[in-house]
Amino acid sequence: MTNLRKGITLAIAFVMTTLLMTSCQEDEMANQVDNTVVSDQVIKQLTQLGFDPSDVYKEKFNNPLTGDQGFNYVVEGDILISQEQLDEMSNSEIFHTGKFAEQYRTSNLVSQNRTINVIGYTANNANGLDSKMRTALSWAIDNYNALNTGLTFTLTFGSNFSPFDMVVYRVNGSGGGSAGFPSGGNPNKFIQIQSGTSNFDTNVVEHVIGHEIGHSVGLRHTDWFNRSFSCGTGGSEGTAGVGAIHIPGTPTDIDPNSLMLACFSANEDGEFGQFDRVALEFLY
């Protein structure tokens, strides 16, 4: 009788332990799924703001320079938007300026007539820009300073990035970059350039860096309404329920020479297209 009771007790304990372990594992799995899921509400917000949400995903980020962690939505391949910024844009008055830029009043363009201090991060580690990236960054900054705008860019190379408005650094990846939009009148601070970008010509690297700086001062993809033009695939959202106002002096169709096309090729020259310059000078 004693042995039977012990056997029953052990069996019950084993079942309870198994159930507890299974429950914990299921909870952990549920938490992992919840952390990366993109809700229908977020997709709706992105669509209403004129983004193509067809390939949006939620990504955990760990800024190697600051140690900051969190989650961003990655939209249209290279645009990083936090939930806070998405809500901010959704709740602000929207003034769409055609295919080149989105102006979100009071928060999503850089404030006028100011200096933007840029640092190319050059610490001796995996995040420091290589020689080709440094040259390309210099060229890209020269392009922005050649525009007739109220924005002036300065460029420094070093590792003390804290006091700077914009930090360009290297991350592991096959090629390309990523950046966010301005907030509170300030440009997006951190621009990531993937290590594989240096496998291309310096002009292509210049193009990628100039493109990400463009996002950081508020520019959208020129072909935001149909990314299949430059990428081969991609959705078309039209005006996504909000009025698009065409920038005077720019074409009403896709500009094949724009620096701000969603995807780049190995033949880029790194320079602004004519209508990129018109758009930037209109905004700033």
Coordinates of C-alpha atoms in Angstrom, one line a residue:
M1 CA 0.0 0.0 0.0
T2 CA 2.8 2.4 0.9
N3 CA 4.6 1.7 -2.4
L4 CA 1.4 2.3 -4.3
R5 CA 0.8 5.6 -2.6
K6 CA 4.4 6.6 -3.3
G7 CA 4.0 5.7 -6.9
I8 CA 0.7 7.6 -7.2
T9 CA 2.3 10.6 -5.5
L10 CA 5.4 10.5 -7.8
A11 CA 3.2 10.2 -10.9
I12 CA 1.0 13.2 -9.9
A13 CA 4.1 15.2 -9.2
F14 CA 5.6 14.3 -12.5
V15 CA 2.4 15.3 -14.4
M16 CA 2.2 18.6 -12.5
T17 CA 5.9 19.3 -13.2
T18 CA 5.4 18.5 -16.9
L19 CA 2.3 20.7 -17.1
L20 CA 4.1 23.5 -15.4
M21 CA 7.1 23.2 -17.7
T22 CA 4.9 23.1 -20.8
S23 CA 2.9 26.1 -19.6
C24 CA 6.1 28.1 -18.9
Q25 CA 7.4 27.2 -22.4
E26 CA 4.1 28.2 -24.0
D27 CA 4.1 31.5 -22.1
E28 CA 7.7 32.1 -23.3
M29 CA 6.8 31.3 -26.9
A30 CA 3.7 33.5 -26.7
N31 CA 5.8 36.4 -25.4
Q32 CA 8.4 35.9 -28.2
V33 CA 5.6 36.0 -30.8
D34 CA 3.9 39.0 -29.2
N35 CA 7.2 41.0 -29.2
T36 CA 7.6 40.8 -33.0
V37 CA 4.0 40.8 -34.3
V38 CA 2.8 43.8 -36.3
S39 CA -0.7 44.5 -35.3
D40 CA -3.6 45.4 -37.7
Q41 CA -3.7 48.8 -36.0
V42 CA -0.1 49.5 -36.8
I43 CA -0.6 48.5 -40.4
K44 CA -3.7 50.8 -40.6
Q45 CA -1.6 53.7 -39.2
L46 CA 1.2 53.1 -41.7
T47 CA -1.3 52.9 -44.6
Q48 CA -3.0 56.1 -43.5
L49 CA 0.3 57.9 -43.4
G50 CA 1.1 56.8 -47.0
F51 CA 3.6 54.0 -46.3
D52 CA 3.6 50.7 -48.1
P53 CA 3.1 48.2 -45.2
S54 CA 3.4 45.1 -47.5
D55 CA 6.8 44.1 -46.0
V56 CA 6.8 45.8 -42.6
Y57 CA 8.3 43.9 -39.8
K58 CA 9.0 44.6 -36.1
E59 CA 12.7 44.4 -35.2
K60 CA 14.5 44.4 -31.9
F61 CA 17.3 47.0 -32.0
N62 CA 20.4 47.3 -29.9
N63 CA 22.3 50.4 -30.6
P64 CA 26.0 49.3 -30.3
L65 CA 27.1 52.9 -29.6
T66 CA 24.7 53.8 -26.8
G67 CA 23.5 50.4 -25.6
D68 CA 19.9 51.5 -26.0
Q69 CA 17.5 48.7 -26.7
G70 CA 13.9 48.5 -27.9
F71 CA 11.7 47.8 -31.0
N72 CA 11.3 49.6 -34.3
Y73 CA 9.1 49.0 -37.2
V74 CA 11.1 48.6 -40.4
V75 CA 9.1 50.1 -43.3
E76 CA 9.9 50.0 -47.0
G77 CA 13.2 48.3 -46.4
D78 CA 15.2 51.0 -44.6
I79 CA 13.0 53.3 -42.7
L80 CA 13.0 52.8 -38.9
I81 CA 9.9 54.0 -37.0
S82 CA 9.3 53.6 -33.3
Q83 CA 5.8 53.1 -31.9
E84 CA 6.1 56.5 -30.2
Q85 CA 7.0 58.2 -33.5
L86 CA 4.3 56.4 -35.4
D87 CA 1.7 57.6 -32.9
E88 CA 3.1 61.1 -33.1
M89 CA 2.8 61.2 -36.8
S90 CA -0.7 59.8 -36.7
N91 CA -1.9 62.4 -34.3
S92 CA -0.3 65.4 -36.1
E93 CA -1.7 67.5 -38.9
I94 CA -0.3 66.0 -42.1
F95 CA 0.8 68.1 -45.0
H96 CA 1.9 65.8 -47.9
T97 CA 4.4 67.2 -50.3
G98 CA 4.2 64.8 -53.1
K99 CA 6.5 61.9 -53.9
F100 CA 9.6 63.3 -52.4
A101 CA 8.8 64.2 -48.8
E102 CA 6.3 64.0 -46.0
Q103 CA 6.0 67.1 -43.9
Y104 CA 4.4 66.4 -40.5
R105 CA 4.0 69.8 -39.0
T106 CA 5.7 70.7 -35.7
S107 CA 7.6 67.4 -35.4
N108 CA 8.7 65.7 -38.6
L109 CA 10.8 68.1 -40.5
V110 CA 14.0 69.6 -39.3
S111 CA 13.6 73.2 -38.0
Q112 CA 14.5 75.8 -40.6
N113 CA 17.8 77.7 -40.9
R114 CA 20.0 75.6 -38.7
T115 CA 23.3 73.8 -38.6
I116 CA 23.4 70.0 -38.5
N117 CA 26.6 68.7 -37.0
V118 CA 27.4 65.3 -38.4
I119 CA 30.0 62.8 -37.1
G120 CA 31.4 59.8 -39.0
Y121 CA 32.0 57.3 -36.3
T122 CA 35.6 56.0 -36.6
A123 CA 36.4 54.1 -33.5
N124 CA 38.7 51.1 -34.1
N125 CA 35.9 48.5 -33.9
A126 CA 33.3 46.8 -36.0
N127 CA 31.1 50.0 -36.0
G128 CA 33.8 52.4 -37.3
L129 CA 33.4 53.6 -40.8
D130 CA 36.0 52.2 -43.2
S131 CA 38.0 54.4 -45.6
K132 CA 35.6 54.2 -48.5
M133 CA 32.6 55.0 -46.2
R134 CA 34.5 58.1 -44.9
T135 CA 35.2 59.4 -48.4
A136 CA 31.6 58.7 -49.4
L137 CA 30.2 60.5 -46.4
S138 CA 32.3 63.5 -47.2
W139 CA 31.0 63.6 -50.7
A140 CA 27.4 63.2 -49.5
I141 CA 27.7 66.1 -47.1
D142 CA 29.2 68.3 -49.8
N143 CA 26.1 67.5 -51.9
Y144 CA 23.8 68.7 -49.2
N145 CA 25.8 71.9 -48.6
A146 CA 25.8 72.7 -52.3
L147 CA 22.0 73.1 -52.1
N148 CA 20.3 76.5 -51.8
T149 CA 18.7 75.7 -48.4
G150 CA 18.7 77.1 -44.9
L151 CA 20.4 73.9 -43.6
T152 CA 24.2 73.8 -43.2
F153 CA 26.0 70.5 -42.5
T154 CA 29.3 70.2 -40.7
L155 CA 31.3 67.0 -40.7
T156 CA 33.7 65.6 -38.1
F157 CA 35.3 62.2 -37.8
G158 CA 35.9 60.6 -34.4
S159 CA 34.3 58.5 -31.7
N160 CA 32.8 61.1 -29.2
F161 CA 29.4 61.1 -30.9
S162 CA 27.2 62.4 -28.0
P163 CA 27.2 66.2 -28.8
F164 CA 26.4 65.6 -32.5
D165 CA 23.1 65.9 -34.3
M166 CA 23.7 63.0 -36.7
V167 CA 26.0 59.9 -36.3
V168 CA 26.9 57.7 -39.2
Y169 CA 28.3 54.3 -38.3
R170 CA 28.8 50.8 -39.7
V171 CA 26.8 47.7 -38.9
N172 CA 27.1 44.1 -40.2
G173 CA 25.1 43.5 -43.4
S174 CA 25.2 42.7 -47.1
G175 CA 24.7 46.3 -48.2
G176 CA 22.5 49.3 -47.8
G177 CA 21.6 51.4 -44.8
S178 CA 18.8 52.4 -42.5
A179 CA 17.6 55.6 -40.7
G180 CA 14.6 57.2 -39.1
F181 CA 12.7 60.4 -39.6
P182 CA 13.2 63.8 -37.7
S183 CA 11.4 64.4 -34.5
G184 CA 10.8 67.6 -32.5
G185 CA 12.5 69.7 -35.2
N186 CA 15.7 67.7 -34.9
P187 CA 17.1 65.3 -37.5
N188 CA 17.2 61.5 -36.9
K189 CA 20.4 61.0 -35.0
F190 CA 21.7 57.5 -35.9
I191 CA 22.3 56.3 -39.5
Q192 CA 23.4 52.7 -40.0
I193 CA 25.5 51.7 -43.1
Q194 CA 25.9 48.0 -43.7
S195 CA 29.4 46.7 -44.0
G196 CA 28.8 45.1 -47.4
T197 CA 28.1 48.5 -48.9
S198 CA 31.8 48.9 -49.3
N199 CA 31.9 46.1 -51.8
F200 CA 30.4 48.6 -54.3
D201 CA 32.0 51.6 -55.9
T202 CA 32.5 54.7 -53.7
N203 CA 29.8 56.6 -55.7
V204 CA 27.3 53.9 -54.7
V205 CA 28.3 54.2 -51.1
E206 CA 27.9 58.0 -51.4
H207 CA 24.4 57.3 -52.8
V208 CA 23.4 55.0 -49.9
I209 CA 24.7 57.5 -47.3
G210 CA 23.1 60.5 -49.0
H211 CA 19.8 58.5 -49.2
E212 CA 19.8 57.8 -45.5
I213 CA 20.6 61.4 -44.6
G214 CA 17.6 62.3 -46.8
H215 CA 15.3 60.2 -44.6
S216 CA 16.9 61.8 -41.5
V217 CA 15.8 65.2 -42.6
G218 CA 12.3 64.1 -43.6
L219 CA 12.5 62.7 -47.2
R220 CA 10.3 59.8 -48.2
H221 CA 11.1 57.4 -51.0
T222 CA 10.4 59.0 -54.4
D223 CA 8.6 55.8 -55.5
W224 CA 6.7 55.3 -52.2
F225 CA 3.5 54.8 -54.1
N226 CA 5.0 52.0 -56.2
R227 CA 8.3 50.5 -55.1
S228 CA 8.3 47.9 -57.9
F229 CA 9.8 50.7 -60.0
S230 CA 13.2 50.5 -58.3
C231 CA 12.9 47.2 -56.3
G232 CA 11.2 44.9 -58.8
T233 CA 8.5 44.2 -56.1
G234 CA 6.5 46.3 -53.7
G235 CA 3.0 47.5 -53.1
S236 CA 1.2 50.5 -54.4
E237 CA -0.9 52.5 -51.9
G238 CA -1.8 55.4 -54.1
T239 CA -2.5 58.4 -51.9
A240 CA -3.5 56.0 -49.0
G241 CA -6.5 58.1 -48.1
V242 CA -4.7 61.3 -47.5
G243 CA -4.3 64.2 -50.0
A244 CA -0.9 64.3 -51.7
I245 CA 0.2 67.8 -52.7
H246 CA 2.6 68.0 -55.6
I247 CA 5.8 70.0 -55.1
P248 CA 5.9 72.8 -57.7
G249 CA 8.6 72.2 -60.3
T250 CA 8.8 68.4 -59.8
P251 CA 7.3 65.7 -62.1
T252 CA 4.0 64.0 -61.3
D253 CA 5.4 60.6 -62.3
I254 CA 8.3 58.6 -61.0
D255 CA 11.7 60.3 -61.2
P256 CA 14.2 57.7 -62.4
N257 CA 17.2 59.9 -61.4
S258 CA 16.2 60.4 -57.8
L259 CA 18.6 59.7 -55.0
M260 CA 15.5 58.7 -52.9
L261 CA 14.3 55.7 -54.9
A262 CA 13.6 52.8 -52.5
C263 CA 16.3 50.5 -53.9
F264 CA 19.7 51.2 -55.4
S265 CA 21.8 49.6 -58.2
A266 CA 25.5 49.1 -58.7
N267 CA 25.5 52.0 -61.2
E268 CA 24.6 54.9 -58.9
D269 CA 26.6 58.1 -59.3
G270 CA 25.8 59.3 -55.7
E271 CA 24.4 62.7 -56.9
F272 CA 21.0 64.3 -56.4
G273 CA 18.6 64.2 -59.3
Q274 CA 17.5 67.6 -60.6
F275 CA 14.1 67.2 -58.9
D276 CA 15.6 66.1 -55.6
R277 CA 17.3 69.5 -55.5
V278 CA 14.0 71.2 -56.3
A279 CA 12.2 69.3 -53.6
L280 CA 14.8 70.0 -50.9
E281 CA 15.1 73.6 -51.7
F282 CA 11.3 73.9 -51.6
L283 CA 11.1 72.3 -48.1
Y284 CA 14.1 74.1 -46.6

